[in-house]
Tab-separated table of C-alpha atoms and ligand atoms in Angstrom:
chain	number	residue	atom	x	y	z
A	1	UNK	CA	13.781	-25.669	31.585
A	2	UNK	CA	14.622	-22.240	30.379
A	3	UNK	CA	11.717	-19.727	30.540
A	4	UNK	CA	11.484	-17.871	27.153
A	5	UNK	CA	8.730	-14.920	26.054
A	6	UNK	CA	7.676	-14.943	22.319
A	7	UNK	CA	9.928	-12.042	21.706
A	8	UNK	CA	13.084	-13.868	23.070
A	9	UNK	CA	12.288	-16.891	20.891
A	10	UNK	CA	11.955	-14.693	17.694
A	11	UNK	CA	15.400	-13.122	18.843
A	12	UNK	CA	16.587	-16.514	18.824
A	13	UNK	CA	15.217	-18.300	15.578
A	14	UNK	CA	16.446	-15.320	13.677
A	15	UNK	CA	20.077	-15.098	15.327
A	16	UNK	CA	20.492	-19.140	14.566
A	17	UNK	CA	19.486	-18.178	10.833
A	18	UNK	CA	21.607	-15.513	10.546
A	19	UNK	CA	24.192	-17.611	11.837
A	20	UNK	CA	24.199	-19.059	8.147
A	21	UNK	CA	25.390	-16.936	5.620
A	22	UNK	CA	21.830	-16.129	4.595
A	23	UNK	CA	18.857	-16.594	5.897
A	24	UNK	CA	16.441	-19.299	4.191
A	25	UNK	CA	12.925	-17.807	4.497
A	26	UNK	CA	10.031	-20.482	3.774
A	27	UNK	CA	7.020	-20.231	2.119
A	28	UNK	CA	5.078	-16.860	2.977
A	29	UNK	CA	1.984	-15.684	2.902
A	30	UNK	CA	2.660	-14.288	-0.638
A	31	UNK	CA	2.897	-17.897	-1.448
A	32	UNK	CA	0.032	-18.998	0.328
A	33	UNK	CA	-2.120	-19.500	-2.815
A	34	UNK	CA	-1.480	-23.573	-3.476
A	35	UNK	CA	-4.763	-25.165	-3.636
A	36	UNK	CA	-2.857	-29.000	-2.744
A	37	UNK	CA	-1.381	-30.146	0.285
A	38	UNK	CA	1.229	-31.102	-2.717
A	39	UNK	CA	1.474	-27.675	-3.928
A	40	UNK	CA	1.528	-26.276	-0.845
A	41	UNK	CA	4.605	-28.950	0.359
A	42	UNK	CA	6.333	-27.820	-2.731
A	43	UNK	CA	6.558	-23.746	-1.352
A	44	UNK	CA	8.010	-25.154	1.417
A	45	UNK	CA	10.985	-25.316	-0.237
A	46	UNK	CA	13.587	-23.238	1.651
A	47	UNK	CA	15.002	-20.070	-0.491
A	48	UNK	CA	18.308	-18.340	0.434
A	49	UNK	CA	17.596	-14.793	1.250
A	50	UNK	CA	18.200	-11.528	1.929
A	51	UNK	CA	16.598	-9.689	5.249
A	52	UNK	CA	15.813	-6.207	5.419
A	53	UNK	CA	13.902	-3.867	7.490
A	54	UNK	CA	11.097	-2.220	6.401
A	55	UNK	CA	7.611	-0.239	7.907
A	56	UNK	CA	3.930	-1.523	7.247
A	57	UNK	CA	2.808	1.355	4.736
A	58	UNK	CA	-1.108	0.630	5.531
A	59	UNK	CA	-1.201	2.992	8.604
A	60	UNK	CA	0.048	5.760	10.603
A	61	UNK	CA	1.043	3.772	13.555
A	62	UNK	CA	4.432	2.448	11.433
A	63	UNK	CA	4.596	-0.825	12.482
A	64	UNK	CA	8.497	-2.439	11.724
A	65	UNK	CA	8.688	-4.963	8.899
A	66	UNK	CA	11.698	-8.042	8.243
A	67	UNK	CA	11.453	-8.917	4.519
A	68	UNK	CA	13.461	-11.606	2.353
A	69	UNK	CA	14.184	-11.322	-0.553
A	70	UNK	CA	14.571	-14.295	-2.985
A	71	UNK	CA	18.283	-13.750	-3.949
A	72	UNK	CA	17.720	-15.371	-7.293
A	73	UNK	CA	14.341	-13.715	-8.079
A	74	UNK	CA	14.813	-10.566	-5.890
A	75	UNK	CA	11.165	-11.150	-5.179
A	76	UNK	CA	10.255	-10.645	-1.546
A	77	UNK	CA	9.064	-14.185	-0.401
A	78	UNK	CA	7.993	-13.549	3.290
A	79	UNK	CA	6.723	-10.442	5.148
A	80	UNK	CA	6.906	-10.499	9.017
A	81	UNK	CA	6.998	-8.245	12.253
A	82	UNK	CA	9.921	-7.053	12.998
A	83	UNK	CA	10.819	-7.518	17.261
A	84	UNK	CA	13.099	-4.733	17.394
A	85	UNK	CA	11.340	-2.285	15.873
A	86	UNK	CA	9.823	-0.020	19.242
A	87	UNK	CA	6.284	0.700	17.940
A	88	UNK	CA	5.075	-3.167	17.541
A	89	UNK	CA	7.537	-5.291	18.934
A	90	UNK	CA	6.831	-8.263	16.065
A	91	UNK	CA	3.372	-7.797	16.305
A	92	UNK	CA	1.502	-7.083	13.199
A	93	UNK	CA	-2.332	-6.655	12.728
A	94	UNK	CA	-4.138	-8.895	10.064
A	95	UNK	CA	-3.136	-6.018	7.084
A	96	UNK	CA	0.762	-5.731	8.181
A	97	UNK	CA	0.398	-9.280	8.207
A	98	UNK	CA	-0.648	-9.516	4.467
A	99	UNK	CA	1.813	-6.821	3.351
A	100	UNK	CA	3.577	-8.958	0.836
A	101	UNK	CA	0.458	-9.291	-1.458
A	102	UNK	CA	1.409	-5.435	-1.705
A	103	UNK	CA	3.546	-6.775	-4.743
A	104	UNK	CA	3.421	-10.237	-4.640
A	105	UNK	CA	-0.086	-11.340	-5.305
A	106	UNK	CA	-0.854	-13.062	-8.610
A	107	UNK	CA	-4.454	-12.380	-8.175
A	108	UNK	CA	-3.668	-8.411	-8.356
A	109	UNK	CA	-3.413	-6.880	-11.461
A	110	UNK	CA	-0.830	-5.622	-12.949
A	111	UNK	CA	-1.958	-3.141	-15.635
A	112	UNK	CA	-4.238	-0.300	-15.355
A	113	UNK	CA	-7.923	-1.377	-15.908
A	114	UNK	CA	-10.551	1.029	-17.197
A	115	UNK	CA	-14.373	0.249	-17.621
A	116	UNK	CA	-16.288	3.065	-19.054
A	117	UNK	CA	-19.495	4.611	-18.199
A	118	UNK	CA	-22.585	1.767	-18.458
A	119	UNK	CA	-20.141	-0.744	-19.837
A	120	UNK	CA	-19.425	-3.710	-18.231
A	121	UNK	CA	-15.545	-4.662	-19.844
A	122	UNK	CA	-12.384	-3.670	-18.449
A	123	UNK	CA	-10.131	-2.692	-21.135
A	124	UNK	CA	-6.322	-2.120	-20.683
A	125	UNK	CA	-4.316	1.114	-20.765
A	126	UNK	CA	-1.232	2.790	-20.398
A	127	UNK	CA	-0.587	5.594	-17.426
A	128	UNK	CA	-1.206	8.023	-19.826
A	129	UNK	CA	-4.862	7.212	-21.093
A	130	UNK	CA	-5.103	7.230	-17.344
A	131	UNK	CA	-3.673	10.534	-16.673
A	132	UNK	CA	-5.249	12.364	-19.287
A	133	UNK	CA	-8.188	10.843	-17.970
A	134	UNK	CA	-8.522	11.783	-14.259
A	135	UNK	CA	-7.274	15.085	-15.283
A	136	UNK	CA	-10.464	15.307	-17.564
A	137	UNK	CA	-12.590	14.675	-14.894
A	138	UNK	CA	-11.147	16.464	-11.918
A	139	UNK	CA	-11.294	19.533	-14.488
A	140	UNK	CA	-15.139	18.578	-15.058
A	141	UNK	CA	-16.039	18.431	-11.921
A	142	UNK	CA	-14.212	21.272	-10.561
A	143	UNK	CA	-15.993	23.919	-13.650
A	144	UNK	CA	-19.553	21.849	-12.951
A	145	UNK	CA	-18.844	22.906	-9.202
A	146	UNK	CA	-16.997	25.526	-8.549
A	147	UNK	CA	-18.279	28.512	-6.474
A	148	UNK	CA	-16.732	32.148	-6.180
A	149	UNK	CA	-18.910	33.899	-3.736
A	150	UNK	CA	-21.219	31.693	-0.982
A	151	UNK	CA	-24.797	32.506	-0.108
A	152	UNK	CA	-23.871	36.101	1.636
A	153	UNK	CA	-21.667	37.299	-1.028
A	154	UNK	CA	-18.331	36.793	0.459
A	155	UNK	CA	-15.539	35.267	-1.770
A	156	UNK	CA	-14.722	31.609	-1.405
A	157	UNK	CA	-13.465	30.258	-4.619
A	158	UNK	CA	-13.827	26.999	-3.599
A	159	UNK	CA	-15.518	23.522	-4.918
A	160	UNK	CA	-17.948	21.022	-2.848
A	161	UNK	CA	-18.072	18.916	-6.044
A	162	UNK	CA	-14.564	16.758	-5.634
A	163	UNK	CA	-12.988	15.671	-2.345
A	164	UNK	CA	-9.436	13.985	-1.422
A	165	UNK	CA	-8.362	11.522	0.800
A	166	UNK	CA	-4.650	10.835	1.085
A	167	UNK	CA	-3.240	7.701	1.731
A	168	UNK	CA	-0.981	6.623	4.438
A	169	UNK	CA	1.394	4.997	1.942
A	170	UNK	CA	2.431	9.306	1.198
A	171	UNK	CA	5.206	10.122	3.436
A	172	UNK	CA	5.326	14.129	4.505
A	173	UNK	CA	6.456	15.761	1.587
A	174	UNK	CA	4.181	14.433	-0.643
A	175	UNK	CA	1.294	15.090	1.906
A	176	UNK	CA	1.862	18.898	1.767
A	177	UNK	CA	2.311	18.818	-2.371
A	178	UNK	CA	-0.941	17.074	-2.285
A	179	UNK	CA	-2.577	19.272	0.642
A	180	UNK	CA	-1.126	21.957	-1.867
A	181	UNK	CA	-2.648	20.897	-5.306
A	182	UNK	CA	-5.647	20.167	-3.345
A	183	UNK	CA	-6.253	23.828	-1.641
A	184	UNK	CA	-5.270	25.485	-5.344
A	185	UNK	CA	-7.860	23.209	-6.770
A	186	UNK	CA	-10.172	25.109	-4.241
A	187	UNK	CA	-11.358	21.684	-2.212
A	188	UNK	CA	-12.902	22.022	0.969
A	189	UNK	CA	-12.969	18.135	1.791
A	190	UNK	CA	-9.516	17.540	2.014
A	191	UNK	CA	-8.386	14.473	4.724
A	192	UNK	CA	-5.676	11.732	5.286
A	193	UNK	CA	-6.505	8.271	6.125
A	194	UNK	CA	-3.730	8.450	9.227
A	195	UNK	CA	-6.893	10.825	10.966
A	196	UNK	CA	-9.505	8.367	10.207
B	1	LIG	S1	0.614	-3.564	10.856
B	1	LIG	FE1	-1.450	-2.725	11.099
B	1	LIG	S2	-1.277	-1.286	12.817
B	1	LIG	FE2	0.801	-1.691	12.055
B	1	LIG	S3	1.218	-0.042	10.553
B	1	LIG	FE3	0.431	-1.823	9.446
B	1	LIG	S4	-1.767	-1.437	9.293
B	1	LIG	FE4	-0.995	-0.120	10.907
């Protein structure tokens, strides 16, 4: 009996798919919403598909991503770890795992929701009510907040009243022009969720 590790037999399953012209993904956690064995039965359905390689966005570690894409739909329909990629070997913790519901999740919204102060309704609106808006209140805050000299007199120009934390879906560049705005703002508090 030949003696196989888990990496060897994902090596495998995917070079006897690709061995088709594409490979058919099944039913992926994006699709993991039926409520019925029925329903469920029905995702099964195989889809012909594209693979690509991609990196988990959720963290600074990186972990390597295959994707297929639905080549009707051009929807991704599965999300898995990738056992080339160096860093994680095809492993993926429980939030690479759920990467799909990134964009496909029917329970996520897909418009901008606002509810104001002491109300309890969402209300829709476009990316520029939502714009204007943050800019409003960053602007608030920062005049409510904003110090020029600190207890002994010596110049600081900075505010204590707003701080920033970056996401590890920002790649380099748009770290620094972040860091950037950030500093010009005058924040102090000013971290990236790859240190936490
Ligand atoms: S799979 Fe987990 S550990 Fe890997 S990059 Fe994504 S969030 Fe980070």
């Amino acid at each position: 009996m030949m003696n196989i590790n888990r990496r060897d037999f994902v090596k495998l399953t995917t070079a006897a798919a690709a061995g088709i012209a594409a490979v058919p993904a099944f039913g992926g956690l994006g699709q993991a919403f039926a409520n019925t064995a029925e329903e469920r039965a029905k995702q099964l359905s195989p889809k012909w598909t594209q693979q690509t390689t991609s990196v988990c966005a959720f963290c600074s570690v990186g972990c390597g991503l295959l994707v297929n894409t639905d080549l009707e739909t051009k929807r991704a329909v599965n999300v898995e770890g990738n056992p080339d990629h160096p860093i994680n070997e095809g492993a993926l913790c429980a939030k690479g795992a759920a990467s799909i519901q990134m964009t496909e999740n029917p329970k996520r919204p897909g418009k901008f929701l606002y509810r104001a102060p002491y109300s309890g309704e969402w209300e829709e609106k476009d990316w520029n009510f939502c714009k204007t808006r943050i800019a409003q209140l960053i602007k608030k805050s920062r005049d409510e907040s904003f110090e020029k000299k600190n207890a002994k007199g010596q110049v600081v120009n900075r505010t204590m009243g707003i701080a920033s934390l970056g996401s590890a879906a920002l790649d380099n560049e748009e770290c620094y022009a972040m860091h950037s705005f950030m500093r010009s703002l005058g924040l102090v508090y000013v971290e990236h969720q790859a240190r936490i």
